Amino acid sequence: MDRALVTALADYGPWVMLVFYLLFRDFQKDQATRTTLDKNTAILTEMTTMIRERLPRGQG
């Protein structure tokens, strides 16, 4: 694996590094988005629970 990476870098140089960098940045953005969505889901779940607890229960 290391030898293939060195060969690719020697043949294609900056282009290989650019692709890996862009893939890495995309992965970081996906992680940040997923974390934000998880937090928002937790907040919405908590808000829904609080609203349901405060609503009057139906008779019947």
mmCIF file with all atom_site columns, C-alpha atoms in Angstrom:
data_model
loop_
_atom_site.group_PDB
_atom_site.id
_atom_site.type_symbol
_atom_site.label_atom_id
_atom_site.label_alt_id
_atom_site.label_comp_id
_atom_site.label_asym_id
_atom_site.label_entity_id
_atom_site.label_seq_id
_atom_site.pdbx_PDB_ins_code
_atom_site.Cartn_x
_atom_site.Cartn_y
_atom_site.Cartn_z
_atom_site.occupancy
_atom_site.B_iso_or_equiv
_atom_site.pdbx_formal_charge
_atom_site.auth_seq_id
_atom_site.auth_comp_id
_atom_site.auth_asym_id
_atom_site.auth_atom_id
_atom_site.pdbx_PDB_model_num
ATOM 1  C CA . MET A 1 1  ? 0.000   0.000  0.000   1.00 0.00 ? 1  MET A CA 1
ATOM 2  C CA . ASP A 1 2  ? 2.794   2.427  0.898   1.00 0.00 ? 2  ASP A CA 1
ATOM 3  C CA . ARG A 1 3  ? 4.624   1.664  -2.317  1.00 0.00 ? 3  ARG A CA 1
ATOM 4  C CA . ALA A 1 4  ? 1.502   2.326  -4.406  1.00 0.00 ? 4  ALA A CA 1
ATOM 5  C CA . LEU A 1 5  ? 0.981   5.663  -2.641  1.00 0.00 ? 5  LEU A CA 1
ATOM 6  C CA . VAL A 1 6  ? 4.577   6.725  -3.245  1.00 0.00 ? 6  VAL A CA 1
ATOM 7  C CA . THR A 1 7  ? 4.305   5.712  -6.903  1.00 0.00 ? 7  THR A CA 1
ATOM 8  C CA . ALA A 1 8  ? 1.059   7.648  -7.321  1.00 0.00 ? 8  ALA A CA 1
ATOM 9  C CA . LEU A 1 9  ? 2.577   10.714 -5.683  1.00 0.00 ? 9  LEU A CA 1
ATOM 10 C CA . ALA A 1 10 ? 5.652   10.513 -7.879  1.00 0.00 ? 10 ALA A CA 1
ATOM 11 C CA . ASP A 1 11 ? 3.588   10.136 -11.067 1.00 0.00 ? 11 ASP A CA 1
ATOM 12 C CA . TYR A 1 12 ? 0.728   12.524 -10.370 1.00 0.00 ? 12 TYR A CA 1
ATOM 13 C CA . GLY A 1 13 ? 2.080   14.660 -7.537  1.00 0.00 ? 13 GLY A CA 1
ATOM 14 C CA . PRO A 1 14 ? -0.167  17.530 -6.531  1.00 0.00 ? 14 PRO A CA 1
ATOM 15 C CA . TRP A 1 15 ? -3.305  16.092 -8.111  1.00 0.00 ? 15 TRP A CA 1
ATOM 16 C CA . VAL A 1 16 ? -3.276  13.065 -5.828  1.00 0.00 ? 16 VAL A CA 1
ATOM 17 C CA . MET A 1 17 ? -2.748  15.253 -2.774  1.00 0.00 ? 17 MET A CA 1
ATOM 18 C CA . LEU A 1 18 ? -5.555  17.567 -3.876  1.00 0.00 ? 18 LEU A CA 1
ATOM 19 C CA . VAL A 1 19 ? -7.999  14.683 -4.268  1.00 0.00 ? 19 VAL A CA 1
ATOM 20 C CA . PHE A 1 20 ? -7.136  13.234 -0.854  1.00 0.00 ? 20 PHE A CA 1
ATOM 21 C CA . TYR A 1 21 ? -7.390  16.669 0.740   1.00 0.00 ? 21 TYR A CA 1
ATOM 22 C CA . LEU A 1 22 ? -10.802 17.325 -0.822  1.00 0.00 ? 22 LEU A CA 1
ATOM 23 C CA . LEU A 1 23 ? -12.080 13.920 0.245   1.00 0.00 ? 23 LEU A CA 1
ATOM 24 C CA . PHE A 1 24 ? -10.825 14.513 3.777   1.00 0.00 ? 24 PHE A CA 1
ATOM 25 C CA . ARG A 1 25 ? -12.504 17.961 3.950   1.00 0.00 ? 25 ARG A CA 1
ATOM 26 C CA . ASP A 1 26 ? -15.750 16.491 2.628   1.00 0.00 ? 26 ASP A CA 1
ATOM 27 C CA . PHE A 1 27 ? -15.621 13.816 5.318   1.00 0.00 ? 27 PHE A CA 1
ATOM 28 C CA . GLN A 1 28 ? -15.087 16.483 7.999   1.00 0.00 ? 28 GLN A CA 1
ATOM 29 C CA . LYS A 1 29 ? -18.068 18.477 6.739   1.00 0.00 ? 29 LYS A CA 1
ATOM 30 C CA . ASP A 1 30 ? -20.234 15.355 6.782   1.00 0.00 ? 30 ASP A CA 1
ATOM 31 C CA . GLN A 1 31 ? -19.232 14.670 10.382  1.00 0.00 ? 31 GLN A CA 1
ATOM 32 C CA . ALA A 1 32 ? -20.034 18.246 11.421  1.00 0.00 ? 32 ALA A CA 1
ATOM 33 C CA . THR A 1 33 ? -23.416 18.094 9.699   1.00 0.00 ? 33 THR A CA 1
ATOM 34 C CA . ARG A 1 34 ? -24.248 14.762 11.300  1.00 0.00 ? 34 ARG A CA 1
ATOM 35 C CA . THR A 1 35 ? -23.312 16.086 14.756  1.00 0.00 ? 35 THR A CA 1
ATOM 36 C CA . THR A 1 36 ? -25.517 19.140 14.278  1.00 0.00 ? 36 THR A CA 1
ATOM 37 C CA . LEU A 1 37 ? -28.435 17.023 13.096  1.00 0.00 ? 37 LEU A CA 1
ATOM 38 C CA . ASP A 1 38 ? -28.060 14.704 16.089  1.00 0.00 ? 38 ASP A CA 1
ATOM 39 C CA . LYS A 1 39 ? -28.166 17.676 18.478  1.00 0.00 ? 39 LYS A CA 1
ATOM 40 C CA . ASN A 1 40 ? -31.216 19.119 16.728  1.00 0.00 ? 40 ASN A CA 1
ATOM 41 C CA . THR A 1 41 ? -32.982 15.766 16.922  1.00 0.00 ? 41 THR A CA 1
ATOM 42 C CA . ALA A 1 42 ? -32.317 15.534 20.647  1.00 0.00 ? 42 ALA A CA 1
ATOM 43 C CA . ILE A 1 43 ? -33.655 19.059 21.191  1.00 0.00 ? 43 ILE A CA 1
ATOM 44 C CA . LEU A 1 44 ? -36.797 18.395 19.144  1.00 0.00 ? 44 LEU A CA 1
ATOM 45 C CA . THR A 1 45 ? -37.419 15.146 21.009  1.00 0.00 ? 45 THR A CA 1
ATOM 46 C CA . GLU A 1 46 ? -37.098 16.941 24.345  1.00 0.00 ? 46 GLU A CA 1
ATOM 47 C CA . MET A 1 47 ? -39.428 19.726 23.230  1.00 0.00 ? 47 MET A CA 1
ATOM 48 C CA . THR A 1 48 ? -42.017 17.201 22.034  1.00 0.00 ? 48 THR A CA 1
ATOM 49 C CA . THR A 1 49 ? -41.852 15.402 25.371  1.00 0.00 ? 49 THR A CA 1
ATOM 50 C CA . MET A 1 50 ? -42.315 18.649 27.296  1.00 0.00 ? 50 MET A CA 1
ATOM 51 C CA . ILE A 1 51 ? -45.315 19.661 25.161  1.00 0.00 ? 51 ILE A CA 1
ATOM 52 C CA . ARG A 1 52 ? -46.972 16.261 25.559  1.00 0.00 ? 52 ARG A CA 1
ATOM 53 C CA . GLU A 1 53 ? -46.503 16.384 29.331  1.00 0.00 ? 53 GLU A CA 1
ATOM 54 C CA . ARG A 1 54 ? -48.211 19.789 29.539  1.00 0.00 ? 54 ARG A CA 1
ATOM 55 C CA . LEU A 1 55 ? -51.153 19.055 27.248  1.00 0.00 ? 55 LEU A CA 1
ATOM 56 C CA . PRO A 1 56 ? -54.362 18.065 29.040  1.00 0.00 ? 56 PRO A CA 1
ATOM 57 C CA . ARG A 1 57 ? -55.244 14.418 28.708  1.00 0.00 ? 57 ARG A CA 1
ATOM 58 C CA . GLY A 1 58 ? -58.520 13.589 26.961  1.00 0.00 ? 58 GLY A CA 1
ATOM 59 C CA . GLN A 1 59 ? -61.401 12.224 29.015  1.00 0.00 ? 59 GLN A CA 1
ATOM 60 C CA . GLY A 1 60 ? -62.445 8.894  27.647  1.00 0.00 ? 60 GLY A CA 1
#
